[in-house]
mmCIF file of C-alpha atoms in Angstrom:
data_model
loop_
_atom_site.group_PDB
_atom_site.id
_atom_site.type_symbol
_atom_site.label_atom_id
_atom_site.label_comp_id
_atom_site.label_asym_id
_atom_site.label_seq_id
_atom_site.Cartn_x
_atom_site.Cartn_y
_atom_site.Cartn_z
ATOM 1 C CA MET A 244 76.551 157.937 92.829
ATOM 2 C CA ALA A 245 79.300 160.558 93.154
ATOM 3 C CA ALA A 246 81.890 158.454 91.297
ATOM 4 C CA PRO A 247 79.828 158.035 88.075
ATOM 5 C CA MET A 248 79.041 161.779 88.071
ATOM 6 C CA VAL A 249 82.728 162.657 88.372
ATOM 7 C CA ARG A 250 83.543 160.138 85.637
ATOM 8 C CA ARG A 251 80.954 161.683 83.301
ATOM 9 C CA GLY A 252 82.285 165.144 84.060
ATOM 10 C CA LEU A 253 85.810 164.113 83.141
ATOM 11 C CA LEU A 254 84.549 162.560 79.914
ATOM 12 C CA LEU A 255 82.681 165.752 78.993
ATOM 13 C CA ALA A 256 85.802 167.783 79.618
ATOM 14 C CA ARG A 257 87.820 165.533 77.305
ATOM 15 C CA GLN A 258 85.578 165.873 74.216
ATOM 16 C CA VAL A 259 88.224 167.712 72.206
ATOM 17 C CA SER A 260 90.272 166.562 69.228
ATOM 18 C CA ARG A 261 93.544 164.860 70.106
ATOM 19 C CA PRO A 262 96.586 163.845 68.102
ATOM 20 C CA GLN A 263 96.720 160.179 67.235
ATOM 21 C CA LEU A 264 99.505 158.178 68.857
ATOM 22 C CA SER A 265 101.577 156.015 66.548
ATOM 23 C CA LEU A 266 103.099 152.595 67.085
ATOM 24 C CA ALA A 267 105.366 152.903 64.074
ATOM 25 C CA GLY A 268 108.701 151.300 64.818
ATOM 26 C CA LYS A 269 111.184 148.697 63.757
ATOM 27 C CA ARG A 270 109.955 145.470 62.210
ATOM 28 C CA CYS A 271 110.389 142.596 64.594
ATOM 29 C CA LEU A 272 108.671 139.289 63.877
ATOM 30 C CA LEU A 273 105.287 140.265 62.466
ATOM 31 C CA SER A 274 105.332 142.315 59.274
ATOM 32 C CA ALA A 275 104.152 145.911 59.012
ATOM 33 C CA ALA A 276 101.177 144.725 56.950
ATOM 34 C CA TYR A 277 100.094 142.341 59.734
ATOM 35 C CA VAL A 278 100.118 144.932 62.511
ATOM 36 C CA ASP A 279 98.786 147.754 60.308
ATOM 37 C CA SER A 280 95.622 149.177 61.833
ATOM 38 C CA HIS A 281 94.210 150.802 58.686
ATOM 39 C CA LYS A 282 91.419 148.268 58.114
ATOM 40 C CA TRP A 283 90.443 148.441 61.767
ATOM 41 C CA GLU A 284 90.617 152.256 61.885
ATOM 42 C CA THR A 285 88.477 152.654 58.755
ATOM 43 C CA ARG A 286 85.792 150.180 59.796
ATOM 44 C CA GLU A 287 82.266 151.515 59.997
ATOM 45 C CA LYS A 288 81.439 152.633 63.521
ATOM 46 C CA GLU A 289 79.053 154.963 65.290
ATOM 47 C CA ASP A 290 80.405 158.280 66.563
ATOM 48 C CA CYS A 291 79.207 158.771 70.123
ATOM 49 C CA HIS A 292 80.077 161.009 73.058
ATOM 50 C CA LEU A 293 81.522 158.953 75.891
ATOM 51 C CA ALA A 294 79.880 161.153 78.494
ATOM 52 C CA ASP A 295 76.457 160.354 77.017
ATOM 53 C CA LEU A 296 77.204 156.638 76.948
ATOM 54 C CA ALA A 297 78.554 156.752 80.512
ATOM 55 C CA SER A 298 75.399 158.539 81.675
ATOM 56 C CA LEU A 299 73.226 155.963 79.912
ATOM 57 C CA MET A 300 75.096 153.039 81.474
ATOM 58 C CA ASP A 301 75.105 154.569 84.956
ATOM 59 C CA LYS A 302 71.352 155.201 84.846
ATOM 60 C CA THR A 303 70.716 151.710 83.480
ATOM 61 C CA TYR A 304 72.738 150.105 86.276
ATOM 62 C CA GLU A 305 71.034 152.296 88.879
ATOM 63 C CA ARG A 306 67.681 150.969 87.662
ATOM 64 C CA LYS A 307 69.034 147.400 88.034
ATOM 65 C CA LEU A 308 68.725 146.819 84.289
ATOM 66 C CA PRO A 309 71.310 145.195 81.987
ATOM 67 C CA VAL A 310 73.467 147.317 79.705
ATOM 68 C CA SER A 311 73.506 146.070 76.113
ATOM 69 C CA SER A 312 76.643 144.724 74.455
ATOM 70 C CA LEU A 313 76.224 147.429 71.814
ATOM 71 C CA THR A 314 76.499 150.180 74.408
ATOM 72 C CA ILE A 315 79.780 148.937 75.869
ATOM 73 C CA SER A 316 81.010 148.301 72.318
ATOM 74 C CA ARG A 317 80.261 151.909 71.337
ATOM 75 C CA PHE A 318 82.086 153.134 74.425
ATOM 76 C CA VAL A 319 85.255 151.175 73.627
ATOM 77 C CA ASP A 320 85.004 152.155 69.929
ATOM 78 C CA ASN A 321 85.041 155.864 70.765
ATOM 79 C CA ILE A 322 88.038 155.964 73.110
ATOM 80 C CA SER A 323 90.294 158.840 72.059
ATOM 81 C CA SER A 324 92.851 159.230 74.876
ATOM 82 C CA ARG A 325 94.849 157.383 77.510
ATOM 83 C CA GLU A 326 92.619 158.750 80.265
ATOM 84 C CA GLU A 327 89.538 157.355 78.586
ATOM 85 C CA ILE A 328 91.112 153.899 78.724
ATOM 86 C CA ASP A 329 90.685 154.052 82.503
ATOM 87 C CA HIS A 330 86.997 154.925 82.163
ATOM 88 C CA ALA A 331 86.489 152.081 79.693
ATOM 89 C CA GLU A 332 88.187 149.660 82.090
ATOM 90 C CA TYR A 333 85.638 150.627 84.756
ATOM 91 C CA TYR A 334 82.684 149.960 82.454
ATOM 92 C CA LEU A 335 84.160 146.694 81.165
ATOM 93 C CA TYR A 336 84.357 145.555 84.783
ATOM 94 C CA LYS A 337 80.771 146.677 85.424
ATOM 95 C CA PHE A 338 79.564 144.884 82.298
ATOM 96 C CA ARG A 339 81.368 141.671 83.257
ATOM 97 C CA HIS A 340 79.537 141.698 86.602
ATOM 98 C CA SER A 341 76.125 142.303 85.052
ATOM 99 C CA PRO A 342 73.450 139.873 83.763
ATOM 100 C CA ASN A 343 74.688 140.438 80.184
ATOM 101 C CA CYS A 344 78.275 139.439 81.026
ATOM 102 C CA TRP A 345 78.306 136.564 78.505
ATOM 103 C CA TYR A 346 77.563 138.909 75.606
ATOM 104 C CA LEU A 347 80.772 140.934 75.458
ATOM 105 C CA ARG A 348 81.424 140.822 71.709
ATOM 106 C CA ASP A 349 84.620 139.471 70.168
ATOM 107 C CA TRP A 350 85.081 142.715 68.268
ATOM 108 C CA THR A 351 84.841 144.670 71.532
ATOM 109 C CA ILE A 352 87.666 142.591 73.019
ATOM 110 C CA HIS A 353 89.774 143.115 69.882
ATOM 111 C CA THR A 354 89.049 146.839 69.886
ATOM 112 C CA TRP A 355 89.900 147.113 73.588
ATOM 113 C CA ILE A 356 93.363 145.626 73.040
ATOM 114 C CA ARG A 357 93.869 147.782 69.928
ATOM 115 C CA GLN A 358 92.896 150.943 71.816
ATOM 116 C CA CYS A 359 95.166 150.104 74.746
ATOM 117 C CA LEU A 360 98.138 149.694 72.417
ATOM 118 C CA LYS A 361 97.216 152.767 70.401
ATOM 119 C CA TYR A 362 97.154 155.048 73.434
ATOM 120 C CA GLY A 363 100.116 153.595 75.318
ATOM 121 C CA ALA A 364 98.066 151.632 77.849
ATOM 122 C CA GLN A 365 99.673 148.246 77.272
ATOM 123 C CA ASP A 366 99.682 147.786 81.054
ATOM 124 C CA LYS A 367 95.881 147.930 81.029
ATOM 125 C CA ALA A 368 95.692 145.482 78.141
ATOM 126 C CA LEU A 369 97.841 143.001 80.062
ATOM 127 C CA TYR A 370 96.098 143.617 83.389
ATOM 128 C CA THR A 371 92.614 142.992 81.998
ATOM 129 C CA LEU A 372 93.900 139.952 80.088
ATOM 130 C CA VAL A 373 95.462 138.387 83.190
ATOM 131 C CA ASN A 374 92.310 139.240 85.158
ATOM 132 C CA LYS A 375 90.102 137.908 82.377
ATOM 133 C CA VAL A 376 87.466 136.517 84.737
ATOM 134 C CA GLN A 377 86.875 140.012 86.108
ATOM 135 C CA TYR A 378 86.845 141.785 82.726
ATOM 136 C CA GLY A 379 85.779 139.137 80.204
ATOM 137 C CA ILE A 380 88.869 139.613 78.020
ATOM 138 C CA PHE A 381 89.308 136.392 76.029
ATOM 139 C CA PRO A 382 91.046 137.431 72.773
ATOM 140 C CA ASP A 383 91.355 135.528 69.516
ATOM 141 C CA ASN A 384 94.716 134.446 68.076
ATOM 142 C CA PHE A 385 95.135 137.550 65.914
ATOM 143 C CA THR A 386 94.663 139.813 68.931
ATOM 144 C CA PHE A 387 97.022 137.722 71.059
ATOM 145 C CA ASN A 388 99.634 138.032 68.301
ATOM 146 C CA LEU A 389 99.340 141.816 68.177
ATOM 147 C CA LEU A 390 99.861 142.057 71.920
ATOM 148 C CA MET A 391 102.848 139.682 71.902
ATOM 149 C CA ASP A 392 104.411 141.542 68.980
ATOM 150 C CA TYR A 393 104.029 144.865 70.795
ATOM 151 C CA PHE A 394 106.004 143.597 73.789
ATOM 152 C CA ILE A 395 108.597 141.912 71.537
ATOM 153 C CA LYS A 396 109.198 145.230 69.759
ATOM 154 C CA LYS A 397 109.735 146.856 73.135
ATOM 155 C CA GLU A 398 112.036 143.955 74.111
ATOM 156 C CA ASN A 399 109.760 143.485 77.116
ATOM 157 C CA TYR A 400 109.900 139.699 77.270
ATOM 158 C CA LYS A 401 108.624 139.559 80.837
ATOM 159 C CA ASP A 402 105.216 140.887 79.770
ATOM 160 C CA ALA A 403 105.368 138.947 76.504
ATOM 161 C CA VAL A 404 105.741 135.750 78.545
ATOM 162 C CA SER A 405 102.708 136.769 80.611
ATOM 163 C CA VAL A 406 100.723 136.948 77.368
ATOM 164 C CA VAL A 407 101.967 133.480 76.360
ATOM 165 C CA PHE A 408 100.892 132.102 79.738
ATOM 166 C CA GLU A 409 97.401 133.482 79.064
ATOM 167 C CA VAL A 410 97.373 131.874 75.612
ATOM 168 C CA MET A 411 98.230 128.611 77.363
ATOM 169 C CA LEU A 412 95.576 128.992 80.063
ATOM 170 C CA GLN A 413 92.942 129.822 77.447
ATOM 171 C CA GLU A 414 94.166 126.891 75.288
ATOM 172 C CA ALA A 415 94.433 129.243 72.323
ATOM 173 C CA PHE A 416 97.302 127.691 70.356
ATOM 174 C CA GLU A 417 95.141 126.953 67.298
ATOM 175 C CA ALA A 418 96.966 129.319 64.920
ATOM 176 C CA ARG A 419 100.455 128.381 63.745
ATOM 177 C CA SER A 420 101.530 132.004 64.037
ATOM 178 C CA THR A 421 100.587 132.058 67.723
ATOM 179 C CA GLN A 422 102.526 128.836 68.290
ATOM 180 C CA LEU A 423 105.652 130.264 66.651
ATOM 181 C CA LEU A 424 105.496 133.624 68.412
ATOM 182 C CA SER A 425 104.880 131.940 71.760
ATOM 183 C CA LEU A 426 107.851 129.584 71.416
ATOM 184 C CA TYR A 427 110.069 132.476 70.321
ATOM 185 C CA VAL A 428 109.067 134.512 73.381
ATOM 186 C CA LEU A 429 109.531 131.582 75.773
ATOM 187 C CA TYR A 430 112.997 130.649 74.539
ATOM 188 C CA HIS A 431 114.081 134.286 74.436
ATOM 189 C CA PHE A 432 113.133 134.593 78.102
ATOM 190 C CA LEU A 433 114.596 131.223 79.131
ATOM 191 C CA ALA A 434 117.892 132.050 77.419
ATOM 192 C CA LYS A 435 118.492 134.657 80.122
ATOM 193 C CA LYS A 436 116.668 133.172 83.119
ATOM 194 C CA THR A 437 117.033 129.617 84.365
ATOM 195 C CA ASP A 438 116.354 129.990 88.111
ATOM 196 C CA LEU A 439 112.625 129.397 88.050
ATOM 197 C CA THR A 440 110.154 128.985 90.896
ATOM 198 C CA TRP A 441 108.079 125.813 90.767
ATOM 199 C CA GLU A 442 105.068 127.860 89.625
ATOM 200 C CA GLU A 443 107.145 129.260 86.768
ATOM 201 C CA GLU A 444 108.391 125.758 85.927
ATOM 202 C CA ARG A 445 104.775 124.596 85.684
ATOM 203 C CA ASN A 446 103.712 127.569 83.548
ATOM 204 C CA PHE A 447 106.726 127.357 81.237
ATOM 205 C CA GLY A 448 106.338 123.591 81.027
ATOM 206 C CA ALA A 449 102.709 123.790 79.924
ATOM 207 C CA SER A 450 103.376 126.741 77.596
ATOM 208 C CA LEU A 451 106.179 124.833 75.849
ATOM 209 C CA LEU A 452 104.361 121.520 75.740
ATOM 210 C CA LEU A 453 101.043 122.600 74.188
ATOM 211 C CA PRO A 454 102.411 124.390 71.089
ATOM 212 C CA GLY A 455 105.209 121.806 70.897
ATOM 213 C CA LEU A 456 102.620 119.073 70.411
ATOM 214 C CA LYS A 457 101.323 120.932 67.352
ATOM 215 C CA GLN A 458 104.729 121.453 65.705
ATOM 216 C CA LYS A 459 106.016 118.559 63.593
ATOM 217 C CA ASN A 460 109.714 119.483 63.651
ATOM 218 C CA SER A 461 112.781 119.476 65.893
ATOM 219 C CA VAL A 462 111.642 122.616 67.730
ATOM 220 C CA GLY A 463 108.291 120.992 68.459
ATOM 221 C CA LEU A 464 109.838 117.738 69.670
ATOM 222 C CA SER A 465 112.378 119.572 71.827
ATOM 223 C CA SER A 466 109.617 121.769 73.258
ATOM 224 C CA GLN A 467 107.642 118.663 74.214
ATOM 225 C CA LEU A 468 110.695 117.220 75.944
ATOM 226 C CA TYR A 469 111.457 120.517 77.712
ATOM 227 C CA GLY A 470 107.840 120.912 78.831
ATOM 228 C CA TYR A 471 107.447 117.352 80.087
ATOM 229 C CA ALA A 472 110.774 117.626 81.972
ATOM 230 C CA LEU A 473 109.694 120.773 83.823
ATOM 231 C CA LEU A 474 106.244 119.367 84.584
ATOM 232 C CA GLY A 475 107.715 116.056 85.733
ATOM 233 C CA LYS A 476 109.964 117.885 88.155
ATOM 234 C CA VAL A 477 106.976 119.786 89.563
ATOM 235 C CA GLU A 478 104.980 116.546 89.786
ATOM 236 C CA LEU A 479 107.646 114.815 91.874
ATOM 237 C CA GLN A 480 108.525 117.803 94.058
ATOM 238 C CA GLN A 481 105.106 119.409 94.565
ATOM 239 C CA GLY A 482 102.621 116.659 93.837
ATOM 240 C CA LEU A 483 100.457 115.923 90.811
ATOM 241 C CA PRO A 484 97.632 118.327 91.795
ATOM 242 C CA ALA A 485 100.136 121.194 91.626
ATOM 243 C CA VAL A 486 100.632 120.302 87.943
ATOM 244 C CA TYR A 487 97.033 120.152 86.773
ATOM 245 C CA HIS A 488 95.248 122.507 89.207
ATOM 246 C CA ASP A 489 93.710 125.304 87.072
ATOM 247 C CA MET A 490 95.855 124.136 84.161
ATOM 248 C CA PRO A 491 94.909 122.564 80.791
ATOM 249 C CA LEU A 492 96.967 119.446 81.532
ATOM 250 C CA LEU A 493 96.482 115.717 82.070
ATOM 251 C CA TRP A 494 95.549 114.486 85.527
ATOM 252 C CA GLN A 495 97.471 111.254 85.038
ATOM 253 C CA PRO A 496 100.908 110.888 86.670
ATOM 254 C CA GLY A 497 104.044 110.132 84.670
ATOM 255 C CA TYR A 498 105.252 113.381 83.083
ATOM 256 C CA LEU A 499 108.889 112.249 83.266
ATOM 257 C CA ASP A 500 107.912 109.004 81.554
ATOM 258 C CA ARG A 501 106.286 111.039 78.774
ATOM 259 C CA ALA A 502 109.527 113.006 78.373
ATOM 260 C CA LEU A 503 111.415 109.736 77.926
ATOM 261 C CA GLN A 504 108.782 108.580 75.425
ATOM 262 C CA VAL A 505 109.595 111.641 73.304
ATOM 263 C CA MET A 506 113.250 110.558 73.306
ATOM 264 C CA GLU A 507 112.228 107.023 72.331
ATOM 265 C CA LYS A 508 110.032 108.320 69.548
ATOM 266 C CA VAL A 509 112.844 110.399 68.032
ATOM 267 C CA ALA A 510 115.391 107.583 68.437
ATOM 268 C CA SER A 511 113.158 105.069 66.633
ATOM 269 C CA SER A 512 111.800 107.412 63.964
ATOM 270 C CA PRO A 513 113.170 107.174 60.402
ATOM 271 C CA GLU A 514 112.536 110.900 59.976
ATOM 272 C CA ASP A 515 115.125 113.657 60.419
ATOM 273 C CA GLY A 516 113.740 115.052 63.667
ATOM 274 C CA LYS A 517 116.310 115.846 66.342
ATOM 275 C CA LEU A 518 116.241 116.798 70.001
ATOM 276 C CA CYS A 519 118.051 119.897 71.115
ATOM 277 C CA LYS A 520 120.878 119.403 73.619
ATOM 278 C CA GLU A 521 119.378 122.277 75.639
ATOM 279 C CA ALA A 522 116.125 120.356 76.220
ATOM 280 C CA LEU A 523 118.005 117.123 76.984
ATOM 281 C CA ASP A 524 120.075 118.991 79.571
ATOM 282 C CA VAL A 525 116.885 120.211 81.270
ATOM 283 C CA LEU A 526 115.636 116.632 81.663
ATOM 284 C CA ASP A 527 119.107 115.504 82.797
ATOM 285 C CA ARG A 528 119.224 118.172 85.519
ATOM 286 C CA ALA A 529 115.679 117.399 86.634
ATOM 287 C CA LEU A 530 116.439 113.684 87.022
ATOM 288 C CA LYS A 531 119.676 114.387 88.903
ATOM 289 C CA VAL A 532 117.925 116.788 91.292
ATOM 290 C CA LEU A 533 115.112 114.326 91.911
ATOM 291 C CA THR A 534 117.435 111.349 92.495
ATOM 292 C CA ALA A 535 119.870 113.254 94.708
ATOM 293 C CA PRO A 536 119.750 112.362 98.438
ATOM 294 C CA ALA A 537 117.236 114.514 100.286
ATOM 295 C CA PRO A 538 118.920 117.105 102.566
ATOM 296 C CA GLY A 539 116.405 116.448 105.315
ATOM 297 C CA PRO A 540 112.726 116.803 106.147
ATOM 298 C CA SER A 541 111.234 119.882 104.559
ATOM 299 C CA GLU A 542 109.179 122.300 106.564
ATOM 300 C CA GLU A 543 107.283 123.377 103.488
ATOM 301 C CA GLN A 544 104.052 121.592 102.577
ATOM 302 C CA PRO A 545 103.550 122.507 98.939
ATOM 303 C CA GLN A 546 101.078 119.747 98.068
ATOM 304 C CA GLU A 547 98.468 121.989 96.549
ATOM 305 C CA GLY A 548 94.871 120.963 97.105
ATOM 306 C CA LYS A 549 95.553 118.068 99.461
ATOM 307 C CA ASN A 550 93.836 119.694 102.427
ATOM 308 C CA SER A 551 90.594 119.654 100.519
ATOM 309 C CA GLN A 552 90.924 116.034 99.386
ATOM 310 C CA GLY A 553 89.083 113.210 101.054
ATOM 311 C CA ALA A 554 91.042 110.558 102.934
ATOM 312 C CA GLU A 555 90.695 107.973 100.158
ATOM 313 C CA GLU A 556 91.754 110.439 97.472
ATOM 314 C CA LEU A 557 94.735 111.510 99.565
ATOM 315 C CA VAL A 558 95.900 107.932 100.044
ATOM 316 C CA GLU A 559 95.503 107.255 96.322
ATOM 317 C CA GLN A 560 97.441 110.418 95.500
ATOM 318 C CA LEU A 561 100.277 109.505 97.854
ATOM 319 C CA ASP A 562 100.424 106.005 96.345
ATOM 320 C CA MET A 563 100.787 107.469 92.844
ATOM 321 C CA GLU A 564 103.545 109.825 93.964
ATOM 322 C CA GLU A 565 105.410 107.020 95.734
ATOM 323 C CA SER A 566 105.087 104.928 92.580
ATOM 324 C CA GLU A 567 106.637 107.685 90.462
ATOM 325 C CA GLN A 568 109.371 108.247 93.057
ATOM 326 C CA SER A 569 110.235 104.549 92.992
ATOM 327 C CA LYS A 570 110.658 104.702 89.202
ATOM 328 C CA LEU A 571 113.258 107.480 89.288
ATOM 329 C CA PRO A 572 116.333 105.179 89.165
ATOM 330 C CA GLN A 573 114.772 103.406 86.177
ATOM 331 C CA TYR A 574 114.005 106.759 84.511
ATOM 332 C CA LEU A 575 117.608 107.866 84.979
ATOM 333 C CA GLU A 576 118.948 104.680 83.393
ATOM 334 C CA ARG A 577 116.516 104.974 80.469
ATOM 335 C CA PHE A 578 117.589 108.578 79.952
ATOM 336 C CA LYS A 579 121.288 107.673 79.837
ATOM 337 C CA ALA A 580 120.690 104.846 77.379
ATOM 338 C CA LEU A 581 118.449 106.927 75.117
ATOM 339 C CA HIS A 582 120.818 109.899 75.243
ATOM 340 C CA SER A 583 123.687 107.688 74.082
ATOM 341 C CA LYS A 584 121.515 106.213 71.315
ATOM 342 C CA LEU A 585 120.459 109.657 70.087
ATOM 343 C CA GLN A 586 124.084 110.810 69.997
ATOM 344 C CA ALA A 587 125.105 107.701 68.066
ATOM 345 C CA LEU A 588 122.325 108.331 65.537
ATOM 346 C CA GLY A 589 123.308 111.987 65.155
ATOM 347 C CA LYS A 590 119.938 113.125 66.477
ATOM 348 C CA VAL A 591 121.174 115.585 69.102
ATOM 349 C CA GLU A 592 121.046 119.191 67.898
ATOM 350 C CA SER A 593 123.773 121.441 69.329
ATOM 351 C CA GLU A 594 122.195 124.768 68.299
ATOM 352 C CA SER A 595 120.271 126.616 70.994
ATOM 353 C CA LEU A 596 116.484 126.449 71.008
ATOM 354 C CA LEU A 597 116.301 130.217 70.567
ATOM 355 C CA THR A 598 118.415 129.991 67.403
ATOM 356 C CA LEU A 599 116.368 127.073 66.046
ATOM 357 C CA THR A 600 113.071 128.786 66.850
ATOM 358 C CA THR A 601 114.216 132.046 65.261
ATOM 359 C CA GLN A 602 115.096 130.145 62.069
ATOM 360 C CA LEU A 603 111.731 128.384 62.129
ATOM 361 C CA VAL A 604 109.910 131.697 62.584
ATOM 362 C CA LYS A 605 111.712 133.227 59.599
ATOM 363 C CA GLU A 606 110.851 130.210 57.448
ATOM 364 C CA GLN A 607 107.207 129.715 58.394
ATOM 365 C CA LEU A 608 105.805 132.975 59.727
ATOM 366 C CA PRO A 609 105.276 134.714 56.336
ATOM 367 C CA ALA A 610 102.921 131.948 55.179
ATOM 368 C CA CYS A 611 101.165 131.985 58.548
ATOM 369 C CA GLU A 612 100.708 135.746 58.282
ATOM 370 C CA ALA A 613 98.964 135.408 54.922
ATOM 371 C CA GLU A 614 96.500 132.900 56.424
ATOM 372 C CA ASP A 615 95.857 135.103 59.463
ATOM 373 C CA MET A 616 95.356 138.288 57.479
ATOM 374 C CA ALA A 617 92.863 136.628 55.138
ATOM 375 C CA ALA A 618 90.970 135.232 58.138
ATOM 376 C CA TYR A 619 91.072 138.655 59.824
ATOM 377 C CA GLU A 620 89.467 140.370 56.832
ATOM 378 C CA GLN A 621 86.691 137.776 56.845
ATOM 379 C CA LYS A 622 86.255 138.281 60.573
ATOM 380 C CA LEU A 623 85.949 142.049 60.153
ATOM 381 C CA GLN A 624 83.158 141.489 57.622
ATOM 382 C CA GLN A 625 81.455 138.992 59.924
ATOM 383 C CA TRP A 626 81.680 141.393 62.875
ATOM 384 C CA HIS A 627 80.204 144.165 60.727
ATOM 385 C CA LEU A 628 77.210 142.022 59.761
ATOM 386 C CA GLU A 629 76.648 140.959 63.383
ATOM 387 C CA ARG A 630 76.793 144.565 64.543
ATOM 388 C CA VAL A 631 74.355 145.722 61.842
ATOM 389 C CA HIS A 632 71.983 142.940 62.912
ATOM 390 C CA LEU A 633 72.220 143.977 66.566
ATOM 391 C CA ILE A 634 71.609 147.638 65.701
ATOM 392 C CA GLN A 635 68.561 146.678 63.654
ATOM 393 C CA ARG A 636 67.242 144.560 66.512
ATOM 394 C CA GLU A 637 67.882 147.406 68.953
ATOM 395 C CA GLN A 638 65.901 149.805 66.760
ATOM 396 C CA GLU A 639 63.033 147.330 66.507
ATOM 397 C CA GLN A 640 62.943 146.910 70.284
ATOM 398 C CA ARG A 641 62.900 150.672 70.759
ATOM 399 C CA GLU A 642 60.043 150.994 68.286
ATOM 400 C CA ARG A 643 58.048 148.291 70.066
ATOM 401 C CA ALA A 644 58.701 149.953 73.413
ATOM 402 C CA LYS A 645 57.602 153.301 71.995
ATOM 403 C CA GLN A 646 54.397 151.794 70.629
ATOM 404 C CA ALA A 647 53.668 150.045 73.925
ATOM 405 C CA HIS A 648 54.206 153.320 75.793
ATOM 406 C CA GLN A 649 51.872 155.186 73.416
ATOM 407 C CA ALA A 650 49.244 152.464 73.812
ATOM 408 C CA GLN A 651 49.443 152.775 77.590
ATOM 409 C CA ARG A 652 49.021 156.551 77.399
ATOM 410 C CA ALA A 653 46.075 156.187 75.052
ATOM 411 C CA ALA A 654 44.464 153.633 77.382
ATOM 412 C CA LYS A 655 44.889 155.974 80.359
ATOM 413 C CA ALA A 656 43.487 158.902 78.388
ATOM 414 C CA SER A 657 40.408 156.968 77.296
ATOM 415 C CA ALA A 658 39.845 155.756 80.855
#
């Protein structure tokens, strides 16, 4: 009880006008028009005091009743300082753990990310995104792009990669712009860091593979190869469950075989697609590591999820892994033959993947931006209509409750 009272007191004390923080800065990948917040800032919204909303929510929760999605939306809409971000985070958490948790509105999620960036709380935006199950933060592509672009501008590729991993986990690579930005971030990070843990190899592998499958060009093909190579290495070293556990990936073994199939596809295709030497080198190193003589029995038992498997499932899993292990010499020979064929056909690209992706972004992103911005304007209109409908329904419910209360009083008076 004391904590909500203190929180409301702090909110009351902060009801003063504050200067707006600006994110104006150098243009990076997304244009100024794309990241411009004018349409969002000038949208129709209700002016409310946060202390009043906090009091309403605290009393509602104390009575074991659900808080409406409109109430939490109004709270996030009316944030005006960095300190109020912290209060909003608390109520987002409370809402997520309430009976109405499924009704956090898309526009509330978008506004939350916008407010975090506006008031210099990008750490909160990323924290609530990574802990999405606890806060209900599942953004759309446009919102993901804004967050990635913010970190790119700051040259903070570590956090930008964390955003890409969340895009991957939420399987949100529908928009071409998100695919391009994600690949740019990944290759920018990988250009400087190659010593990855197996968990990072899995996350990078999946994050390269999924958008790579949607790109019909050399960057897409090379990303598929790179992703399959990393995932195949994890499969052979850590076990197949380590690849697909809590990941949007296939449960079937054979990720290295799929990498080789990408090479075969490019080698046999009459089109101009090439594979980047950088991606081929990743598969080459993975195969050499996996076929090298083992140094000795490992003390580590990294086979994720095996303790919980039944005996039959465990035996089947071990059989699959042994089968893949036995194919490694064959995989290595196939790789060497395909690599030579690709070189003979002139289908090995010497440019780095970062350079190729940067060129692709410059060529394709402007058209993608136009599509996204048009869709965003439509979404703003749709959100407005949904909010108006919810407000109308809220008013009707209040009127019915008022009439019911008056009827009860009249019944008691007549009795």
